[in-house]
CSV table of C-alpha atoms in Angstrom, one decimal:
chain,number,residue,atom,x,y,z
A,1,UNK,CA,0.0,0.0,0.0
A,2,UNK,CA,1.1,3.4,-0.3
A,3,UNK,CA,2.1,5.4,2.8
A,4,UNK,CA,1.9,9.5,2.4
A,5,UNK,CA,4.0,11.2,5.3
A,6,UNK,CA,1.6,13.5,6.7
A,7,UNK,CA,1.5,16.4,8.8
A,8,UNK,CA,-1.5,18.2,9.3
A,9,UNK,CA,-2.0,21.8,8.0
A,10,UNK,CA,1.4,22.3,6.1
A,11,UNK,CA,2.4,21.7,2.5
A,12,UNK,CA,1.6,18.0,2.6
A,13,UNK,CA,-2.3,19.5,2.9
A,14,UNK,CA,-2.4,19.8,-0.8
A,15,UNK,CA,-1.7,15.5,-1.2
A,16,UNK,CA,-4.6,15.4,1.0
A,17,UNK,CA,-6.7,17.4,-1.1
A,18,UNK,CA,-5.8,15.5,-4.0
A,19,UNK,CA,-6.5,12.0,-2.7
A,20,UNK,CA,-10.1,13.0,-1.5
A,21,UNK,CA,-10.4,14.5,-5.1
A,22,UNK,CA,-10.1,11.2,-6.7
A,23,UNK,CA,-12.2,9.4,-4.3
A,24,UNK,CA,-8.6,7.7,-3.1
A,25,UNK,CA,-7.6,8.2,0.5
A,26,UNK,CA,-8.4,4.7,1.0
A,27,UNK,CA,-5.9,3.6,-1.1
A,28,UNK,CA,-3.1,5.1,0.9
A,29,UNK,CA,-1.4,4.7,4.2
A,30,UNK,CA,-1.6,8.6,5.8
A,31,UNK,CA,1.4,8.4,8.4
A,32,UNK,CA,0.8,11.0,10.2
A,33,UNK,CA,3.9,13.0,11.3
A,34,UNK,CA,5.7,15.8,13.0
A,35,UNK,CA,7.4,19.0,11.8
A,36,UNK,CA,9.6,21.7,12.9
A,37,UNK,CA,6.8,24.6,12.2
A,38,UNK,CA,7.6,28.5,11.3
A,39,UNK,CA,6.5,29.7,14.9
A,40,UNK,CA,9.0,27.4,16.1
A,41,UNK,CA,6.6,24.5,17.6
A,42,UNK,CA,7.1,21.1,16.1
A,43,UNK,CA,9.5,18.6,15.8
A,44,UNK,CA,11.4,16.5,13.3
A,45,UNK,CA,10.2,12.9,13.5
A,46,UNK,CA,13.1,10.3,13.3
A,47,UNK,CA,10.5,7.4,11.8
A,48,UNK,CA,9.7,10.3,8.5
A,49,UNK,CA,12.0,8.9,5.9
A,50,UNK,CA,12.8,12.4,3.8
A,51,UNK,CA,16.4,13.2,4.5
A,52,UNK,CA,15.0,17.2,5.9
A,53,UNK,CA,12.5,15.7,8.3
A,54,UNK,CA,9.7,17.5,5.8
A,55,UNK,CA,6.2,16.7,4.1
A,56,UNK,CA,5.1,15.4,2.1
A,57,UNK,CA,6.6,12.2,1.4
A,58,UNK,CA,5.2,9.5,-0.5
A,59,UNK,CA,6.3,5.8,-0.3
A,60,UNK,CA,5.2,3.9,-3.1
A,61,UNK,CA,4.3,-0.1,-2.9
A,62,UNK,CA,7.6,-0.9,-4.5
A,63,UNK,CA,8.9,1.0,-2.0
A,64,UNK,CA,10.6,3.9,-3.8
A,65,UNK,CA,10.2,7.3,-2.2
A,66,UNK,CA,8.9,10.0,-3.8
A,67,UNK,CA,9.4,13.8,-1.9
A,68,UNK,CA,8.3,17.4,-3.6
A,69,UNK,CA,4.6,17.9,-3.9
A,70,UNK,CA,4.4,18.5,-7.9
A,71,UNK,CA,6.4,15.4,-8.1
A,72,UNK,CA,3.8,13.2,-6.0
A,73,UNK,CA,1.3,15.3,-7.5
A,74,UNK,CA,2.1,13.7,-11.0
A,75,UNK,CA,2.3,10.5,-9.7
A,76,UNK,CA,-0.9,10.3,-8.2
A,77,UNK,CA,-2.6,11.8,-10.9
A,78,UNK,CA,-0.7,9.5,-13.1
A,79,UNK,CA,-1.7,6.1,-10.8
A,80,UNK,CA,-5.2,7.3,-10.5
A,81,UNK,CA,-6.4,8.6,-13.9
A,82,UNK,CA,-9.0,11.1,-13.6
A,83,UNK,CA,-10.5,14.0,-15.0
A,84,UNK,CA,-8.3,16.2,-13.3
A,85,UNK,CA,-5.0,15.4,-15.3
A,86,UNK,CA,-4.6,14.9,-19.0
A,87,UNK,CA,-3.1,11.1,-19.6
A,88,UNK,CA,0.1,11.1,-21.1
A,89,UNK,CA,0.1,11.7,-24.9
A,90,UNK,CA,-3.7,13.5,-24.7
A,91,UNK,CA,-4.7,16.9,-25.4
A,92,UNK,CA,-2.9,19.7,-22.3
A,93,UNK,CA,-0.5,17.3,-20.8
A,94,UNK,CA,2.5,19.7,-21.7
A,95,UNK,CA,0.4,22.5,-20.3
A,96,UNK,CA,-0.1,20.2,-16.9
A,97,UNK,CA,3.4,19.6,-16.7
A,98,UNK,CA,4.4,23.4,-17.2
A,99,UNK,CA,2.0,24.8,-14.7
A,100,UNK,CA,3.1,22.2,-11.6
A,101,UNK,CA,6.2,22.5,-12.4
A,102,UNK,CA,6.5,26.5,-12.9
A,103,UNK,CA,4.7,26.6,-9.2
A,104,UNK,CA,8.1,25.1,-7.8
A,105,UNK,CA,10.0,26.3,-9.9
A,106,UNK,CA,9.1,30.0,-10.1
A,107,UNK,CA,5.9,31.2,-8.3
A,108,UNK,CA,7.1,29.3,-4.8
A,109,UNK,CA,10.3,30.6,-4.8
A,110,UNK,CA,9.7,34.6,-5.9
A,111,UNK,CA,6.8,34.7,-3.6
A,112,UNK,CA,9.2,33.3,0.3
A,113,UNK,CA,12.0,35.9,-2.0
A,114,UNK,CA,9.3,38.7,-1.0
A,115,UNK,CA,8.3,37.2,2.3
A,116,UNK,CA,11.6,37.6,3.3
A,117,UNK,CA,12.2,41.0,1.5
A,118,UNK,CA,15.0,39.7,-0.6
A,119,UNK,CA,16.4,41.3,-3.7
A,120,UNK,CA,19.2,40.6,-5.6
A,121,UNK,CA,20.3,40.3,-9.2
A,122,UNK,CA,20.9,37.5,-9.0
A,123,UNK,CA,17.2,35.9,-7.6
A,124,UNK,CA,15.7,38.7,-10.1
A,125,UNK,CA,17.8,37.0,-12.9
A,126,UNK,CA,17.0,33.6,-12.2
A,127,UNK,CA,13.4,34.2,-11.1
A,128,UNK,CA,12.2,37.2,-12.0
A,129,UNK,CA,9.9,39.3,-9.6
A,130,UNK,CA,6.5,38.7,-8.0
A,131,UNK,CA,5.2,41.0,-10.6
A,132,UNK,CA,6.3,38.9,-13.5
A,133,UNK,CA,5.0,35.9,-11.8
A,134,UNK,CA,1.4,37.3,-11.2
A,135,UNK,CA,1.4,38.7,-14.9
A,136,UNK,CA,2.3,35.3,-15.6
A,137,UNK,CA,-0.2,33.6,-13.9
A,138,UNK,CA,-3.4,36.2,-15.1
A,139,UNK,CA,-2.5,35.7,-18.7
A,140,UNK,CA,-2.5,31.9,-18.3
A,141,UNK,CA,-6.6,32.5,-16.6
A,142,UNK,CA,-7.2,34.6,-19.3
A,143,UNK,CA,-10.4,33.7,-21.2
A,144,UNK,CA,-11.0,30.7,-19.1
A,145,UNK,CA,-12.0,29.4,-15.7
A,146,UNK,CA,-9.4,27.8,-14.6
A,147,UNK,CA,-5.7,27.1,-15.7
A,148,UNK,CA,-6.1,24.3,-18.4
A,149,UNK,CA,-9.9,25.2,-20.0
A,150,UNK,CA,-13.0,25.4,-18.1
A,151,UNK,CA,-12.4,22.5,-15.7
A,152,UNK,CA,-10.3,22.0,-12.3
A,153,UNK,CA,-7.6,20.4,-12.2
A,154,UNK,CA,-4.2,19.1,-10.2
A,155,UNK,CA,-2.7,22.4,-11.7
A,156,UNK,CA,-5.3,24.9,-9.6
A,157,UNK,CA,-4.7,22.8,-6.7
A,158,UNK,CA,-1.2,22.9,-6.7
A,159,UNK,CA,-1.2,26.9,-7.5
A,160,UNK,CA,-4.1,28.1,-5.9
A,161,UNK,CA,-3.0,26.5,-2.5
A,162,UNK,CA,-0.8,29.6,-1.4
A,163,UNK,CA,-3.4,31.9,-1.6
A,164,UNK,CA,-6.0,29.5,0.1
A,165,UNK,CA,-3.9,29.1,3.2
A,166,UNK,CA,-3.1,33.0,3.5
A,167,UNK,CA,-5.7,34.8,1.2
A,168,UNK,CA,-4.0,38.2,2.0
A,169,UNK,CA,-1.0,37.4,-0.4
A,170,UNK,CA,-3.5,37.1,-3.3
A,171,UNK,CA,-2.3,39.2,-6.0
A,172,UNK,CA,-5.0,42.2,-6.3
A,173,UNK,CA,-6.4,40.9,-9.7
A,174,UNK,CA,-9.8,40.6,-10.0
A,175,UNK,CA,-9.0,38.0,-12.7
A,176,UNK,CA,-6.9,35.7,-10.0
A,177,UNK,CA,-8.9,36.5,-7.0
A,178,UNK,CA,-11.8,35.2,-8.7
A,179,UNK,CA,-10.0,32.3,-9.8
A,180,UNK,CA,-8.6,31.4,-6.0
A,181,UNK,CA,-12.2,31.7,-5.2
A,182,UNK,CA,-13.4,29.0,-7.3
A,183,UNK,CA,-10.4,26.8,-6.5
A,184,UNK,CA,-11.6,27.2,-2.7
A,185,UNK,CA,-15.3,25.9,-3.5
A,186,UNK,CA,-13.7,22.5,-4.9
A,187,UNK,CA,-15.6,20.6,-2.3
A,188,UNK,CA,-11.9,18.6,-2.3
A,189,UNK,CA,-11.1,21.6,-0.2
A,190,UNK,CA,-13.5,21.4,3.0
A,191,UNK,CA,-13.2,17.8,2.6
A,192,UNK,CA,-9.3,18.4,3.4
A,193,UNK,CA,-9.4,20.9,5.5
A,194,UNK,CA,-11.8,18.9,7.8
A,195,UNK,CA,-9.8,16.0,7.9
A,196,UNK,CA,-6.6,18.0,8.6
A,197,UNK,CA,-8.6,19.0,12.1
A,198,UNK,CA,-9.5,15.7,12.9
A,199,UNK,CA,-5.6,14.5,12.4
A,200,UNK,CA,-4.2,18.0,14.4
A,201,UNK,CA,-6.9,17.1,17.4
A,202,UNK,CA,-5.9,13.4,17.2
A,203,UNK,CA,-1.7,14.4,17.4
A,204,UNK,CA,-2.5,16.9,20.4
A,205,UNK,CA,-1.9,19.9,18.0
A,206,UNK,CA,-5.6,21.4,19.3
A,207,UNK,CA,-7.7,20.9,21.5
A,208,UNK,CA,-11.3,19.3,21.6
């Protein structure tokens, strides 16, 4: 069976999200898991596998390990074929690929550049600037509801999730606010959410 290192409310969120949109938490082992968290609670877990102690972390039944959420994000969408990925070889697949891999690529790292209120030519040169990125990111919504046609997919999910978990670093575009708002009325996303309290409650992160 697969087992998905888990730890409640934190980037490995998104996996969660994805396996109740294809009707698939079933099919995997969630371990849940600690973290070292930003506020400086947490812990590293010695039994999580991923050689920085973070989520996600996926290990698949032939046991190869699988870290990097666009990565795991593929191939899960890839293992369980749905409506929410194109198939290899079909219509938007090199769209897909482009968009999950641009979120890690580009739009994660430019947006913790500004968090941190770091600017140099080099990050400008490799990246570019939160600017370029939202820019980037309207003109791909342009004339359509969500990022590959008029239909979710693993691609809003993936993007969208930034600006789910802190909604006041949504770029002030009407066209991508609107967007972020349909992403968060995927019923994928309250069925997440609430099963991300139920696991914080059951590891002592909140109370009852």
């Amino acid at each position: 069976m697969l087992t998905l290192y888990h730890a409640p409310q934190s980037r490995s969120s998104r996996i969660i999200t994805l396996l109740m949109a294809l009707d698939a938490l079933d099919r995997v082992y969630i371990r849940l898991t600690d973290i070292p968290r930003q506020d400086g609670s947490g812990g590293r877990d010695p039994k999580n596998p991923h050689p920085e102690g973070k989520v996600p972390l996926l290990v698949t039944e032939e046991g190869e390990v699988i870290r990097e959420s666009n990565a795991i994000l593929l191939y899960l969408t890839d293992l369980f074929p749905s409506g929410l990925a194109p198939e290899v070889g079909a219509p938007g697949r090199g769209g897909y690929l482009s968009w999950l891999f641009w979120y890690g690529n580009v739009l994660e790292p430019v947006y913790m550049h500004q968090l941190a209120q770091l600017s140099h030519p080099v990050l400008t040169a490799s990246f570019r600037g939160m600017p370029e990125a939202v820019a980037y990111l309207a003109a791909g919504l342009t004339g359509r509801d969500f990022l590959l046609g008029d239909r979710y997919s693993v691609a809003d999910l993936l993007i969208a999730s930034p600006f789910l978990w802190f909604p006041e670093a949504t770029p002030d575009v009407p066209l991508i606010r609107d967007w972020v708002a349909r992403c968060g009325a995927q019923s994928c996303i309250a069925q997440s959410v609430a099963f991300d309290a139920e696991a914080a409650q059951e590891m002592g992160l909140i109370s009852a």
